[in-house]
mmCIF file of C-alpha atoms in Angstrom:
data_model
loop_
_atom_site.group_PDB
_atom_site.id
_atom_site.type_symbol
_atom_site.label_atom_id
_atom_site.label_comp_id
_atom_site.label_asym_id
_atom_site.label_seq_id
_atom_site.Cartn_x
_atom_site.Cartn_y
_atom_site.Cartn_z
ATOM 1 C CA MET K 3 -0.042 -0.127 0.040
ATOM 2 C CA TYR K 4 1.611 3.042 -1.412
ATOM 3 C CA ASP K 5 0.969 6.784 -0.304
ATOM 4 C CA THR K 6 -0.592 8.633 -3.300
ATOM 5 C CA LYS K 7 2.040 11.295 -3.235
ATOM 6 C CA GLU K 8 4.714 8.506 -3.479
ATOM 7 C CA LEU K 9 2.608 6.854 -6.138
ATOM 8 C CA TYR K 10 2.347 10.088 -8.019
ATOM 9 C CA LEU K 11 6.125 11.042 -8.039
ATOM 10 C CA LYS K 12 7.101 7.391 -8.788
ATOM 11 C CA ASN K 13 5.006 7.509 -11.890
ATOM 12 C CA VAL K 14 5.719 10.940 -13.267
ATOM 13 C CA ALA K 15 8.073 9.933 -16.051
ATOM 14 C CA ALA K 16 5.362 7.165 -17.025
ATOM 15 C CA LEU K 17 2.665 9.726 -16.800
ATOM 16 C CA GLN K 18 5.017 12.281 -19.123
ATOM 17 C CA SER K 19 5.413 9.513 -22.006
ATOM 18 C CA GLU K 20 1.607 8.167 -21.755
ATOM 19 C CA LEU K 21 0.267 12.017 -21.739
ATOM 20 C CA SER K 22 3.151 13.090 -24.013
ATOM 21 C CA ILE K 23 3.802 16.105 -21.902
ATOM 22 C CA LYS K 24 7.667 17.235 -22.070
ATOM 23 C CA ASN K 25 7.261 19.597 -19.074
ATOM 24 C CA VAL K 26 6.730 18.077 -15.515
ATOM 25 C CA ASN K 27 5.024 21.035 -14.148
ATOM 26 C CA ALA K 28 2.214 20.987 -17.139
ATOM 27 C CA LEU K 29 1.256 17.261 -15.841
ATOM 28 C CA PRO K 30 -2.214 16.861 -14.085
ATOM 29 C CA LYS K 31 -2.001 17.233 -10.501
ATOM 30 C CA LEU K 32 -4.337 16.547 -7.611
ATOM 31 C CA GLN K 33 -5.435 20.000 -6.141
ATOM 32 C CA LYS K 34 -8.046 19.209 -3.432
ATOM 33 C CA VAL K 35 -10.625 17.034 -2.278
ATOM 34 C CA SER K 36 -14.184 18.366 -1.387
ATOM 35 C CA LEU K 37 -16.744 16.355 0.589
ATOM 36 C CA ASN K 38 -20.617 17.847 0.265
ATOM 37 C CA VAL K 39 -23.760 16.769 2.243
ATOM 38 C CA GLY K 40 -27.197 18.446 1.326
ATOM 39 C CA LEU K 41 -29.455 18.232 4.100
ATOM 40 C CA GLY K 42 -32.592 18.116 2.186
ATOM 41 C CA VAL K 43 -35.331 16.645 4.435
ATOM 42 C CA HIS K 44 -33.043 16.789 7.661
ATOM 43 C CA LYS K 45 -32.569 20.445 7.679
ATOM 44 C CA THR K 46 -35.024 21.056 10.475
ATOM 45 C CA ASN K 47 -33.918 18.162 12.461
ATOM 46 C CA LYS K 48 -31.172 19.313 15.141
ATOM 47 C CA GLU K 49 -30.309 15.993 16.061
ATOM 48 C CA MET K 50 -29.411 14.797 12.438
ATOM 49 C CA ILE K 51 -27.468 17.956 11.772
ATOM 50 C CA SER K 52 -25.239 17.466 14.828
ATOM 51 C CA TYR K 53 -24.920 13.595 13.656
ATOM 52 C CA ILE K 54 -23.920 14.612 10.251
ATOM 53 C CA GLU K 55 -21.543 17.215 11.515
ATOM 54 C CA GLN K 56 -19.864 14.463 13.483
ATOM 55 C CA SER K 57 -19.664 11.959 11.025
ATOM 56 C CA LEU K 58 -18.063 14.327 8.423
ATOM 57 C CA THR K 59 -15.490 15.307 10.926
ATOM 58 C CA ALA K 60 -14.665 11.720 11.613
ATOM 59 C CA ILE K 61 -14.696 10.800 7.731
ATOM 60 C CA ALA K 62 -12.396 14.112 6.549
ATOM 61 C CA GLY K 63 -10.513 14.422 9.875
ATOM 62 C CA GLN K 64 -11.654 18.153 10.056
ATOM 63 C CA LYS K 65 -14.569 20.124 11.060
ATOM 64 C CA PRO K 66 -17.129 20.933 8.195
ATOM 65 C CA VAL K 67 -18.398 24.374 7.243
ATOM 66 C CA MET K 68 -21.983 24.980 7.041
ATOM 67 C CA THR K 69 -23.515 26.240 3.983
ATOM 68 C CA HIS K 70 -26.328 28.567 3.865
ATOM 69 C CA ALA K 71 -29.158 29.373 1.246
ATOM 70 C CA ARG K 72 -28.174 32.286 -0.828
ATOM 71 C CA LYS K 73 -31.802 33.268 -1.945
ATOM 72 C CA ALA K 74 -35.288 32.037 -0.851
ATOM 73 C CA ILE K 75 -37.373 29.527 -2.954
ATOM 74 C CA ALA K 76 -40.891 29.272 -2.102
ATOM 75 C CA GLY K 77 -41.570 25.946 -3.769
ATOM 76 C CA PHE K 78 -38.827 24.227 -1.542
ATOM 77 C CA LYS K 79 -39.958 26.094 1.641
ATOM 78 C CA LEU K 80 -36.735 27.793 1.623
ATOM 79 C CA ARG K 81 -35.621 31.042 3.182
ATOM 80 C CA THR K 82 -32.351 33.299 2.735
ATOM 81 C CA GLY K 83 -30.069 32.126 5.278
ATOM 82 C CA ASP K 84 -31.347 28.579 5.896
ATOM 83 C CA LEU K 85 -28.843 25.739 6.685
ATOM 84 C CA VAL K 86 -28.864 23.799 3.628
ATOM 85 C CA GLY K 87 -25.676 21.614 3.627
ATOM 86 C CA MET K 88 -21.973 21.081 5.040
ATOM 87 C CA ARG K 89 -18.884 20.740 3.238
ATOM 88 C CA VAL K 90 -15.220 19.990 3.781
ATOM 89 C CA THR K 91 -12.015 20.760 1.629
ATOM 90 C CA LEU K 92 -9.005 18.779 1.886
ATOM 91 C CA ARG K 93 -5.633 19.871 0.787
ATOM 92 C CA GLY K 94 -1.948 18.595 1.339
ATOM 93 C CA SER K 95 -1.624 15.644 3.731
ATOM 94 C CA LYS K 96 -4.904 15.331 4.966
ATOM 95 C CA MET K 97 -5.969 14.952 1.146
ATOM 96 C CA THR K 98 -3.478 12.080 0.428
ATOM 97 C CA ASP K 99 -4.392 10.339 3.701
ATOM 98 C CA PHE K 100 -8.191 10.676 2.708
ATOM 99 C CA LEU K 101 -7.437 9.434 -0.744
ATOM 100 C CA ASN K 102 -5.671 6.269 0.647
ATOM 101 C CA ARG K 103 -8.412 5.568 2.903
ATOM 102 C CA LEU K 104 -10.868 5.971 -0.111
ATOM 103 C CA ILE K 105 -9.030 3.980 -2.447
ATOM 104 C CA ASN K 106 -7.778 1.104 -0.225
ATOM 105 C CA VAL K 107 -10.550 0.839 2.447
ATOM 106 C CA THR K 108 -13.769 2.685 1.566
ATOM 107 C CA LEU K 109 -14.169 1.840 -2.279
ATOM 108 C CA PRO K 110 -13.893 -2.039 -1.677
ATOM 109 C CA ARG K 111 -16.491 -2.085 0.861
ATOM 110 C CA ILE K 112 -19.255 -0.680 -1.561
ATOM 111 C CA ARG K 113 -21.769 -3.504 -2.238
ATOM 112 C CA GLU K 114 -21.809 -4.494 -5.792
ATOM 113 C CA PHE K 115 -19.138 -2.117 -6.720
ATOM 114 C CA ARG K 116 -17.714 -2.573 -10.271
ATOM 115 C CA GLY K 117 -15.437 0.449 -10.728
ATOM 116 C CA ILE K 118 -15.707 4.101 -11.524
ATOM 117 C CA GLU K 119 -17.208 5.165 -14.752
ATOM 118 C CA GLN K 120 -15.935 7.658 -17.284
ATOM 119 C CA THR K 121 -19.071 9.311 -17.235
ATOM 120 C CA GLN K 122 -18.372 10.489 -13.537
ATOM 121 C CA PHE K 123 -15.801 13.074 -14.906
ATOM 122 C CA ASP K 124 -16.695 16.826 -15.686
ATOM 123 C CA LYS K 125 -15.128 18.842 -18.681
ATOM 124 C CA GLN K 126 -12.463 20.161 -16.540
ATOM 125 C CA GLY K 127 -11.531 16.562 -15.707
ATOM 126 C CA ASN K 128 -12.663 16.674 -12.034
ATOM 127 C CA LEU K 129 -14.092 13.328 -10.642
ATOM 128 C CA THR K 130 -17.225 12.944 -8.667
ATOM 129 C CA ILE K 131 -18.356 10.171 -6.861
ATOM 130 C CA GLY K 132 -21.695 10.121 -5.267
ATOM 131 C CA PHE K 133 -22.295 7.898 -2.150
ATOM 132 C CA LYS K 134 -26.134 7.000 -1.362
ATOM 133 C CA ASP K 135 -24.922 6.498 2.385
ATOM 134 C CA GLN K 136 -22.052 6.557 4.550
ATOM 135 C CA VAL K 137 -22.102 3.038 5.421
ATOM 136 C CA SER K 138 -18.935 2.005 3.378
ATOM 137 C CA PHE K 139 -16.951 4.517 5.757
ATOM 138 C CA PRO K 140 -15.199 2.512 8.409
ATOM 139 C CA GLU K 141 -14.367 5.531 10.664
ATOM 140 C CA LEU K 142 -18.313 5.672 11.429
ATOM 141 C CA GLY K 143 -18.305 2.308 12.993
ATOM 142 C CA ASN K 144 -21.427 -0.166 13.053
ATOM 143 C CA ASP K 145 -24.142 2.019 13.988
ATOM 144 C CA VAL K 146 -24.516 3.906 10.763
ATOM 145 C CA MET K 147 -27.701 2.250 9.488
ATOM 146 C CA ASP K 148 -29.954 4.038 11.946
ATOM 147 C CA LYS K 149 -29.268 7.408 10.528
ATOM 148 C CA PRO K 150 -28.514 7.259 6.490
ATOM 149 C CA PHE K 151 -27.254 10.268 4.721
ATOM 150 C CA GLY K 152 -25.714 10.819 1.200
ATOM 151 C CA LEU K 153 -22.609 12.728 0.266
ATOM 152 C CA SER K 154 -20.445 13.230 -2.670
ATOM 153 C CA VAL K 155 -16.648 13.392 -2.850
ATOM 154 C CA THR K 156 -15.001 15.503 -5.497
ATOM 155 C CA ILE K 157 -11.550 15.011 -6.459
ATOM 156 C CA THR K 158 -10.284 18.367 -8.438
ATOM 157 C CA VAL K 159 -7.277 17.509 -10.816
ATOM 158 C CA LYS K 160 -5.483 20.722 -12.073
ATOM 159 C CA ASN K 161 -4.235 21.000 -15.739
ATOM 160 C CA SER K 162 -6.416 18.367 -16.884
ATOM 161 C CA ASN K 163 -9.302 17.043 -19.089
ATOM 162 C CA PRO K 164 -11.345 13.694 -18.374
ATOM 163 C CA ALA K 165 -8.958 11.471 -20.488
ATOM 164 C CA ALA K 166 -5.761 12.981 -18.509
ATOM 165 C CA SER K 167 -7.465 12.914 -15.412
ATOM 166 C CA ALA K 168 -8.249 9.051 -15.761
ATOM 167 C CA VAL K 169 -4.877 8.228 -16.645
ATOM 168 C CA VAL K 170 -3.471 9.955 -13.425
ATOM 169 C CA LEU K 171 -5.931 8.618 -11.290
ATOM 170 C CA LYS K 172 -5.619 5.046 -12.640
ATOM 171 C CA ALA K 173 -1.798 5.516 -11.827
ATOM 172 C CA LEU K 174 -2.766 6.205 -8.441
ATOM 173 C CA GLY K 175 -4.819 3.146 -7.874
ATOM 174 C CA PHE K 176 -8.348 4.292 -8.625
ATOM 175 C CA PRO K 177 -10.290 1.159 -9.839
ATOM 176 C CA PHE K 178 -12.100 1.950 -13.101
ATOM 177 C CA LYS K 179 -14.360 0.147 -14.916
ATOM 178 C CA LYS K 180 -13.332 -2.059 -17.864
ATOM 179 C CA SER K 181 -14.961 -0.658 -20.973
#
């Protein structure tokens, strides 16, 4: 089991030749990892909000930021300033630690997981993985089935497009679907 930073540095020459990029600084690099949770139906339940906050803190290793509504939408019974979600942004060593746990522990624990699809990349080459519930994160223990919530993990890659990002993430050990 390698650290993602060590794997990236180890595979720089192979990535350069595969992507045909001469300058090392022009290679795609991992910039940040963002974890996002939308509260949805739980936005009025104080107990669930504190549970989600504690769970995100355990998963990410740092306290989440509360996100509030910027404008009112009557159809969703939403007022300006209402709490609508939580997010965490990881960079540096916390990011590499999280990615190691994601690749080696969390993704293999997902039931019927066949790999990451190419359609999960956006135009800039960022990868977003959605989780229907938090069961696959071992940091939370076994009592997670009582209060399920969904979250998304976005891996932002700098200097990239979807094909180049897939090559870099595959070199780091991400499991992709075989096409």
